[in-house]
Every structure is written in structure tokens, then in C-alpha cells.
Amino acid sequence: MSIADNLNAFNQQLAGTSAKLIAVSKTKPLEDIQTAYAAGQRAFGENKVQEMAEKAAKLPEDIQWHQIGHLQTNKVKYIAPFVHLIHSVDSIKLMKEINKQAAKNERVIDCLLQIHIAEEESKFGLSFEEAADIMGQIAGAYPNLRIVGLMGMATNTEDEAQVRKEFAGLKKFFDIHKTKELCKNVDLKEISMGMSGDYQIAVEEGSSMVRVGSAIFGARNYAV
């Protein structure tokens, strides 16, 4: 199937759910993104800052660029002028830098707190306790940063029950804090969970964003 066909199939699957598609275009050439754009896709996810910045400079301005990979503080300045949403905020240090660079660009950058829900220690993310502390006390100090939701990556396992449990736990935490009186620049609207291998479970558990790459563009080319 073509990229356009894959996108159409995904959008049909997501119709009637709360989830929207973030097409993960990391390692993919400009031509593939242009093909997806021509088919109506506007939200694209990238892992590497340099790759995103280079693509953004050459592609239509109305593309919504999502930073979905781990973000180092010294790289924030390169995407601060244009990034639509940062999914991977996992420290106060990073929040401070995002706020600083957003202020320099006279904008407010929307962010998701990345929560560690998987068994793998190699995955990044805040604990539930750390995230609650940030939302309840600290985020108001950063006027150029807005926390609009949470992101989580489930354990890479074939055990669907475990994956479902992890997604359900994140959604429960999201729902609890969505109703609380939080800082003025915390407005929980999005919950980003689910990738090519587990997006269907994530959608069933209430995801509002699924990050899908290989199922749309084909296998990644890591030689790029």
C-alpha cells in the first residue's frame, strides 16, 4: 500500500475515537513527508532536533511539528521558533530551558510531561509523584510554557495485558489531575500514548494522540 493508502486506512480506524494521528517521519526523506502532506496529513513527529529543523525549513509552514524523542536542553533553541508540541518533557531543567527559549521567540510552547510507565529502565520519564508535583506547584513559574497533557511509552512486550495496564494507569492519573485545580498554565487536554505496535490498545484506553511511523511510511532507514 502507498503512504496515502496507509494514512487513509489509519484515519478510518481512528474515526469515531478521541485519537488523532501523529505521523512519525524520523529518518524519512522530504518526499515521503510531502506525499503524506498531499494526502492531508499535517502533524508529523520527529526524534532528532537537527533533523526536524532541517525538514521544517524546507517543507510547508502549516505543518505541525511534534518533538517526540528525548530532548536535551542544549538543543531546545533550534526548535523553539516553530515546534508545535514537545511530547518529552521529563525534568525541571528542561522546562526552564523551554521557557527561556520560548520567551526569546515571543511565544508559548505547548508541552506534555513524559511519564515513565514501562518496566524498561532505559525509557525516560517522570514518576507519577514527580509529575503531580510539577503540575501542582512548579509549572506556574514558567509563563512561556504550557503543559497540555501527558505522554507515556509502554513496555516493549507481546504481553498485551501488561501494555493495557500501563496505558490504563496513565489514563487514570490523567483523569484524576484533569479535574484538579492546577497552575494557570497547566491545561490537561492531550494524552499521547500508542505507537505502531500498540496503538490499538492505546486508543481503547483513551489516547488522544498515537505516534505511528513504520505502519505509514514503511521500515525506518537508520542509515540516514
mmCIF file of C-alpha atoms in Angstrom:
data_model
loop_
_atom_site.group_PDB
_atom_site.id
_atom_site.type_symbol
_atom_site.label_atom_id
_atom_site.label_comp_id
_atom_site.label_asym_id
_atom_site.label_seq_id
_atom_site.Cartn_x
_atom_site.Cartn_y
_atom_site.Cartn_z
ATOM 1 C CA MET A 1 0.000 0.000 0.000
ATOM 2 C CA SER A 2 1.088 3.568 -0.636
ATOM 3 C CA ILE A 3 1.686 6.196 2.040
ATOM 4 C CA ALA A 4 -1.621 7.826 1.104
ATOM 5 C CA ASP A 5 -3.422 4.487 1.345
ATOM 6 C CA ASN A 6 -1.859 3.791 4.747
ATOM 7 C CA LEU A 7 -2.898 7.217 6.024
ATOM 8 C CA ASN A 8 -6.434 6.730 4.788
ATOM 9 C CA ALA A 9 -6.627 3.326 6.479
ATOM 10 C CA PHE A 10 -5.398 4.765 9.780
ATOM 11 C CA ASN A 11 -7.761 7.691 9.681
ATOM 12 C CA GLN A 12 -10.636 5.317 9.066
ATOM 13 C CA GLN A 13 -9.575 3.271 12.090
ATOM 14 C CA LEU A 14 -9.363 6.371 14.263
ATOM 15 C CA ALA A 15 -12.673 7.820 13.085
ATOM 16 C CA GLY A 16 -15.093 7.991 15.971
ATOM 17 C CA THR A 17 -12.348 7.753 18.594
ATOM 18 C CA SER A 18 -10.693 10.501 20.605
ATOM 19 C CA ALA A 19 -7.307 9.866 18.970
ATOM 20 C CA LYS A 20 -5.547 11.785 16.230
ATOM 21 C CA LEU A 21 -2.589 10.595 14.230
ATOM 22 C CA ILE A 22 0.948 11.917 14.597
ATOM 23 C CA ALA A 23 2.852 10.579 11.586
ATOM 24 C CA VAL A 24 6.357 9.748 12.784
ATOM 25 C CA SER A 25 8.626 10.821 9.944
ATOM 26 C CA LYS A 26 12.043 10.331 11.562
ATOM 27 C CA THR A 27 14.693 9.105 9.082
ATOM 28 C CA LYS A 28 12.208 9.577 6.236
ATOM 29 C CA PRO A 29 13.039 11.779 3.216
ATOM 30 C CA LEU A 30 11.288 15.020 2.386
ATOM 31 C CA GLU A 31 9.497 13.317 -0.500
ATOM 32 C CA ASP A 32 7.700 10.924 1.842
ATOM 33 C CA ILE A 33 6.553 13.755 4.090
ATOM 34 C CA GLN A 34 5.386 15.749 1.064
ATOM 35 C CA THR A 35 3.408 12.712 -0.095
ATOM 36 C CA ALA A 36 1.737 12.429 3.311
ATOM 37 C CA TYR A 37 1.123 16.182 3.336
ATOM 38 C CA ALA A 38 -0.545 15.995 -0.067
ATOM 39 C CA ALA A 39 -2.791 13.274 1.354
ATOM 40 C CA GLY A 40 -3.929 15.671 4.083
ATOM 41 C CA GLN A 41 -1.598 14.835 6.984
ATOM 42 C CA ARG A 42 -0.396 17.889 8.912
ATOM 43 C CA ALA A 43 1.028 16.563 12.221
ATOM 44 C CA PHE A 44 4.467 14.957 11.998
ATOM 45 C CA GLY A 45 6.695 13.605 14.760
ATOM 46 C CA GLU A 46 10.489 13.675 14.851
ATOM 47 C CA ASN A 47 13.020 12.326 17.336
ATOM 48 C CA LYS A 48 16.113 14.322 16.456
ATOM 49 C CA VAL A 49 16.180 18.101 16.728
ATOM 50 C CA GLN A 50 18.573 18.698 13.844
ATOM 51 C CA GLU A 51 16.558 16.508 11.506
ATOM 52 C CA MET A 52 13.329 18.290 12.442
ATOM 53 C CA ALA A 53 14.850 21.749 11.966
ATOM 54 C CA GLU A 54 16.252 20.857 8.554
ATOM 55 C CA LYS A 55 12.923 19.427 7.389
ATOM 56 C CA ALA A 56 10.887 22.327 8.780
ATOM 57 C CA ALA A 57 12.975 24.793 6.777
ATOM 58 C CA LYS A 58 12.149 23.015 3.521
ATOM 59 C CA LEU A 59 8.517 21.981 3.980
ATOM 60 C CA PRO A 60 5.186 23.862 4.204
ATOM 61 C CA GLU A 61 4.853 26.250 7.142
ATOM 62 C CA ASP A 62 1.478 24.877 8.237
ATOM 63 C CA ILE A 63 2.971 21.514 9.226
ATOM 64 C CA GLN A 64 2.649 20.871 12.962
ATOM 65 C CA TRP A 65 5.989 19.530 14.170
ATOM 66 C CA HIS A 66 5.958 17.301 17.251
ATOM 67 C CA GLN A 67 9.181 16.598 19.154
ATOM 68 C CA ILE A 68 8.637 13.042 20.385
ATOM 69 C CA GLY A 69 12.163 11.931 21.232
ATOM 70 C CA HIS A 70 14.289 12.660 24.282
ATOM 71 C CA LEU A 71 15.170 16.360 24.225
ATOM 72 C CA GLN A 72 18.476 17.727 25.506
ATOM 73 C CA THR A 73 18.450 21.230 26.955
ATOM 74 C CA ASN A 74 21.169 22.467 24.599
ATOM 75 C CA LYS A 75 19.017 21.552 21.585
ATOM 76 C CA VAL A 76 15.829 23.387 22.583
ATOM 77 C CA LYS A 77 16.882 26.649 20.918
ATOM 78 C CA TYR A 78 16.842 25.037 17.478
ATOM 79 C CA ILE A 79 13.156 24.080 17.570
ATOM 80 C CA ALA A 80 11.797 26.819 19.856
ATOM 81 C CA PRO A 81 10.797 29.126 16.975
ATOM 82 C CA PHE A 82 8.420 26.639 15.358
ATOM 83 C CA VAL A 83 7.760 23.422 17.309
ATOM 84 C CA HIS A 84 4.038 22.737 17.771
ATOM 85 C CA LEU A 85 4.227 20.345 20.727
ATOM 86 C CA ILE A 86 7.028 18.782 22.782
ATOM 87 C CA HIS A 87 5.938 15.335 23.985
ATOM 88 C CA SER A 88 9.026 14.519 26.046
ATOM 89 C CA VAL A 89 9.387 16.952 28.948
ATOM 90 C CA ASP A 90 10.979 14.915 31.712
ATOM 91 C CA SER A 91 12.764 17.365 34.036
ATOM 92 C CA ILE A 92 12.564 20.783 35.651
ATOM 93 C CA LYS A 93 15.877 21.662 33.988
ATOM 94 C CA LEU A 94 14.345 21.065 30.566
ATOM 95 C CA MET A 95 11.234 23.055 31.451
ATOM 96 C CA LYS A 96 13.377 26.039 32.427
ATOM 97 C CA GLU A 97 15.200 25.953 29.103
ATOM 98 C CA ILE A 98 11.998 25.588 27.067
ATOM 99 C CA ASN A 99 10.506 28.561 28.897
ATOM 100 C CA LYS A 100 13.682 30.595 28.295
ATOM 101 C CA GLN A 101 13.832 29.842 24.579
ATOM 102 C CA ALA A 102 10.085 30.329 24.117
ATOM 103 C CA ALA A 103 10.370 33.780 25.698
ATOM 104 C CA LYS A 104 13.181 34.672 23.306
ATOM 105 C CA ASN A 105 10.873 33.771 20.446
ATOM 106 C CA GLU A 106 7.911 35.610 21.983
ATOM 107 C CA ARG A 107 5.700 32.540 22.081
ATOM 108 C CA VAL A 108 4.259 29.970 24.445
ATOM 109 C CA ILE A 109 5.341 26.399 23.742
ATOM 110 C CA ASP A 110 2.898 23.582 24.471
ATOM 111 C CA CYS A 111 4.397 20.557 26.207
ATOM 112 C CA LEU A 112 3.498 17.116 27.504
ATOM 113 C CA LEU A 113 5.041 15.672 30.648
ATOM 114 C CA GLN A 114 6.603 12.321 29.813
ATOM 115 C CA ILE A 115 5.704 9.741 32.455
ATOM 116 C CA HIS A 116 7.731 6.572 32.948
ATOM 117 C CA ILE A 117 5.146 3.788 32.793
ATOM 118 C CA ALA A 118 7.211 0.940 31.287
ATOM 119 C CA GLU A 119 9.262 -1.738 33.002
ATOM 120 C CA GLU A 120 12.374 -0.886 30.982
ATOM 121 C CA GLU A 121 14.654 1.397 32.945
ATOM 122 C CA SER A 122 16.125 2.660 29.675
ATOM 123 C CA LYS A 123 12.998 4.652 28.896
ATOM 124 C CA PHE A 124 12.878 8.268 30.048
ATOM 125 C CA GLY A 125 10.145 9.897 32.085
ATOM 126 C CA LEU A 126 8.936 11.299 35.374
ATOM 127 C CA SER A 127 7.342 9.268 38.109
ATOM 128 C CA PHE A 128 3.680 9.930 38.815
ATOM 129 C CA GLU A 129 4.715 11.696 42.014
ATOM 130 C CA GLU A 130 7.176 13.996 40.226
ATOM 131 C CA ALA A 131 4.611 14.872 37.572
ATOM 132 C CA ALA A 132 1.968 15.650 40.173
ATOM 133 C CA ASP A 133 4.398 17.936 41.985
ATOM 134 C CA ILE A 134 5.222 19.813 38.796
ATOM 135 C CA MET A 135 1.588 20.296 37.846
ATOM 136 C CA GLY A 136 0.512 21.323 41.302
ATOM 137 C CA GLN A 137 3.283 23.685 42.319
ATOM 138 C CA ILE A 138 6.035 24.457 39.862
ATOM 139 C CA ALA A 139 4.677 24.965 36.361
ATOM 140 C CA GLY A 140 3.166 28.363 37.108
ATOM 141 C CA ALA A 141 6.667 29.807 37.299
ATOM 142 C CA TYR A 142 7.094 29.399 33.557
ATOM 143 C CA PRO A 143 4.794 31.778 31.656
ATOM 144 C CA ASN A 144 6.129 30.790 28.220
ATOM 145 C CA LEU A 145 5.496 27.089 28.697
ATOM 146 C CA ARG A 146 2.097 25.407 28.839
ATOM 147 C CA ILE A 147 1.588 21.825 29.973
ATOM 148 C CA VAL A 148 -1.293 20.490 27.902
ATOM 149 C CA GLY A 149 -1.090 16.804 28.748
ATOM 150 C CA LEU A 150 0.933 13.665 29.352
ATOM 151 C CA MET A 151 2.907 11.159 27.287
ATOM 152 C CA GLY A 152 3.857 7.580 28.053
ATOM 153 C CA MET A 153 5.592 4.675 26.331
ATOM 154 C CA ALA A 154 4.507 1.173 27.302
ATOM 155 C CA THR A 155 6.872 -1.736 27.833
ATOM 156 C CA ASN A 156 8.056 -3.356 24.602
ATOM 157 C CA THR A 157 6.415 -6.712 25.166
ATOM 158 C CA GLU A 158 3.982 -9.081 23.492
ATOM 159 C CA ASP A 159 2.023 -9.235 26.737
ATOM 160 C CA GLU A 160 -0.998 -7.151 25.759
ATOM 161 C CA ALA A 161 -2.405 -7.266 29.276
ATOM 162 C CA GLN A 162 0.683 -5.548 30.622
ATOM 163 C CA VAL A 163 0.619 -2.894 27.905
ATOM 164 C CA ARG A 164 -3.061 -2.249 28.586
ATOM 165 C CA LYS A 165 -2.400 -1.990 32.324
ATOM 166 C CA GLU A 166 0.320 0.604 31.761
ATOM 167 C CA PHE A 167 -1.806 2.709 29.426
ATOM 168 C CA ALA A 168 -4.815 2.442 31.745
ATOM 169 C CA GLY A 169 -2.685 3.586 34.679
ATOM 170 C CA LEU A 170 -1.544 6.665 32.800
ATOM 171 C CA LYS A 171 -5.100 7.479 31.738
ATOM 172 C CA LYS A 172 -6.307 7.145 35.327
ATOM 173 C CA PHE A 173 -3.610 9.554 36.518
ATOM 174 C CA PHE A 174 -4.541 11.932 33.673
ATOM 175 C CA ASP A 175 -8.240 11.861 34.570
ATOM 176 C CA ILE A 176 -7.585 12.476 38.268
ATOM 177 C CA HIS A 177 -5.400 15.517 37.656
ATOM 178 C CA LYS A 178 -7.537 16.861 34.844
ATOM 179 C CA THR A 179 -10.208 17.699 37.396
ATOM 180 C CA LYS A 180 -7.854 19.266 39.956
ATOM 181 C CA GLU A 181 -7.162 22.941 40.457
ATOM 182 C CA LEU A 182 -3.708 23.236 38.901
ATOM 183 C CA CYS A 183 -1.410 26.082 37.882
ATOM 184 C CA LYS A 184 -2.775 28.541 35.352
ATOM 185 C CA ASN A 185 -0.530 27.240 32.586
ATOM 186 C CA VAL A 186 -1.489 23.606 33.102
ATOM 187 C CA ASP A 187 -4.457 22.541 30.986
ATOM 188 C CA LEU A 188 -4.612 18.782 30.533
ATOM 189 C CA LYS A 189 -6.187 18.070 27.157
ATOM 190 C CA GLU A 190 -3.913 15.550 25.460
ATOM 191 C CA ILE A 191 -2.658 12.097 26.363
ATOM 192 C CA SER A 192 -0.084 10.794 23.911
ATOM 193 C CA MET A 193 0.274 7.032 24.053
ATOM 194 C CA GLY A 194 0.483 4.307 21.471
ATOM 195 C CA MET A 195 2.875 3.558 18.612
ATOM 196 C CA SER A 196 2.786 1.266 15.566
ATOM 197 C CA GLY A 197 2.834 -1.903 17.669
ATOM 198 C CA ASP A 198 0.366 -0.970 20.393
ATOM 199 C CA TYR A 199 -1.709 1.975 19.170
ATOM 200 C CA GLN A 200 -4.942 -0.039 19.073
ATOM 201 C CA ILE A 201 -4.700 -0.810 22.792
ATOM 202 C CA ALA A 202 -3.789 2.827 23.483
ATOM 203 C CA VAL A 203 -6.849 4.074 21.601
ATOM 204 C CA GLU A 204 -9.065 1.683 23.544
ATOM 205 C CA GLU A 205 -7.589 3.063 26.767
ATOM 206 C CA GLY A 206 -8.324 6.674 25.831
ATOM 207 C CA SER A 207 -5.278 8.001 23.970
ATOM 208 C CA SER A 208 -5.789 11.324 22.193
ATOM 209 C CA MET A 209 -2.602 11.037 20.109
ATOM 210 C CA VAL A 210 -0.973 7.966 18.556
ATOM 211 C CA ARG A 211 2.582 8.175 17.229
ATOM 212 C CA VAL A 212 2.794 5.917 14.185
ATOM 213 C CA GLY A 213 5.693 5.740 11.741
ATOM 214 C CA SER A 214 6.608 2.401 10.174
ATOM 215 C CA ALA A 215 2.984 1.402 9.598
ATOM 216 C CA ILE A 216 2.602 4.507 7.431
ATOM 217 C CA PHE A 217 5.994 5.101 5.841
ATOM 218 C CA GLY A 218 7.434 1.584 5.948
ATOM 219 C CA ALA A 219 10.524 0.350 7.774
ATOM 220 C CA ARG A 220 12.867 3.069 9.052
ATOM 221 C CA ASN A 221 16.132 3.738 7.309
ATOM 222 C CA TYR A 222 18.635 4.071 10.133
ATOM 223 C CA ALA A 223 21.472 4.643 7.670
ATOM 224 C CA VAL A 224 20.207 8.176 7.079
#
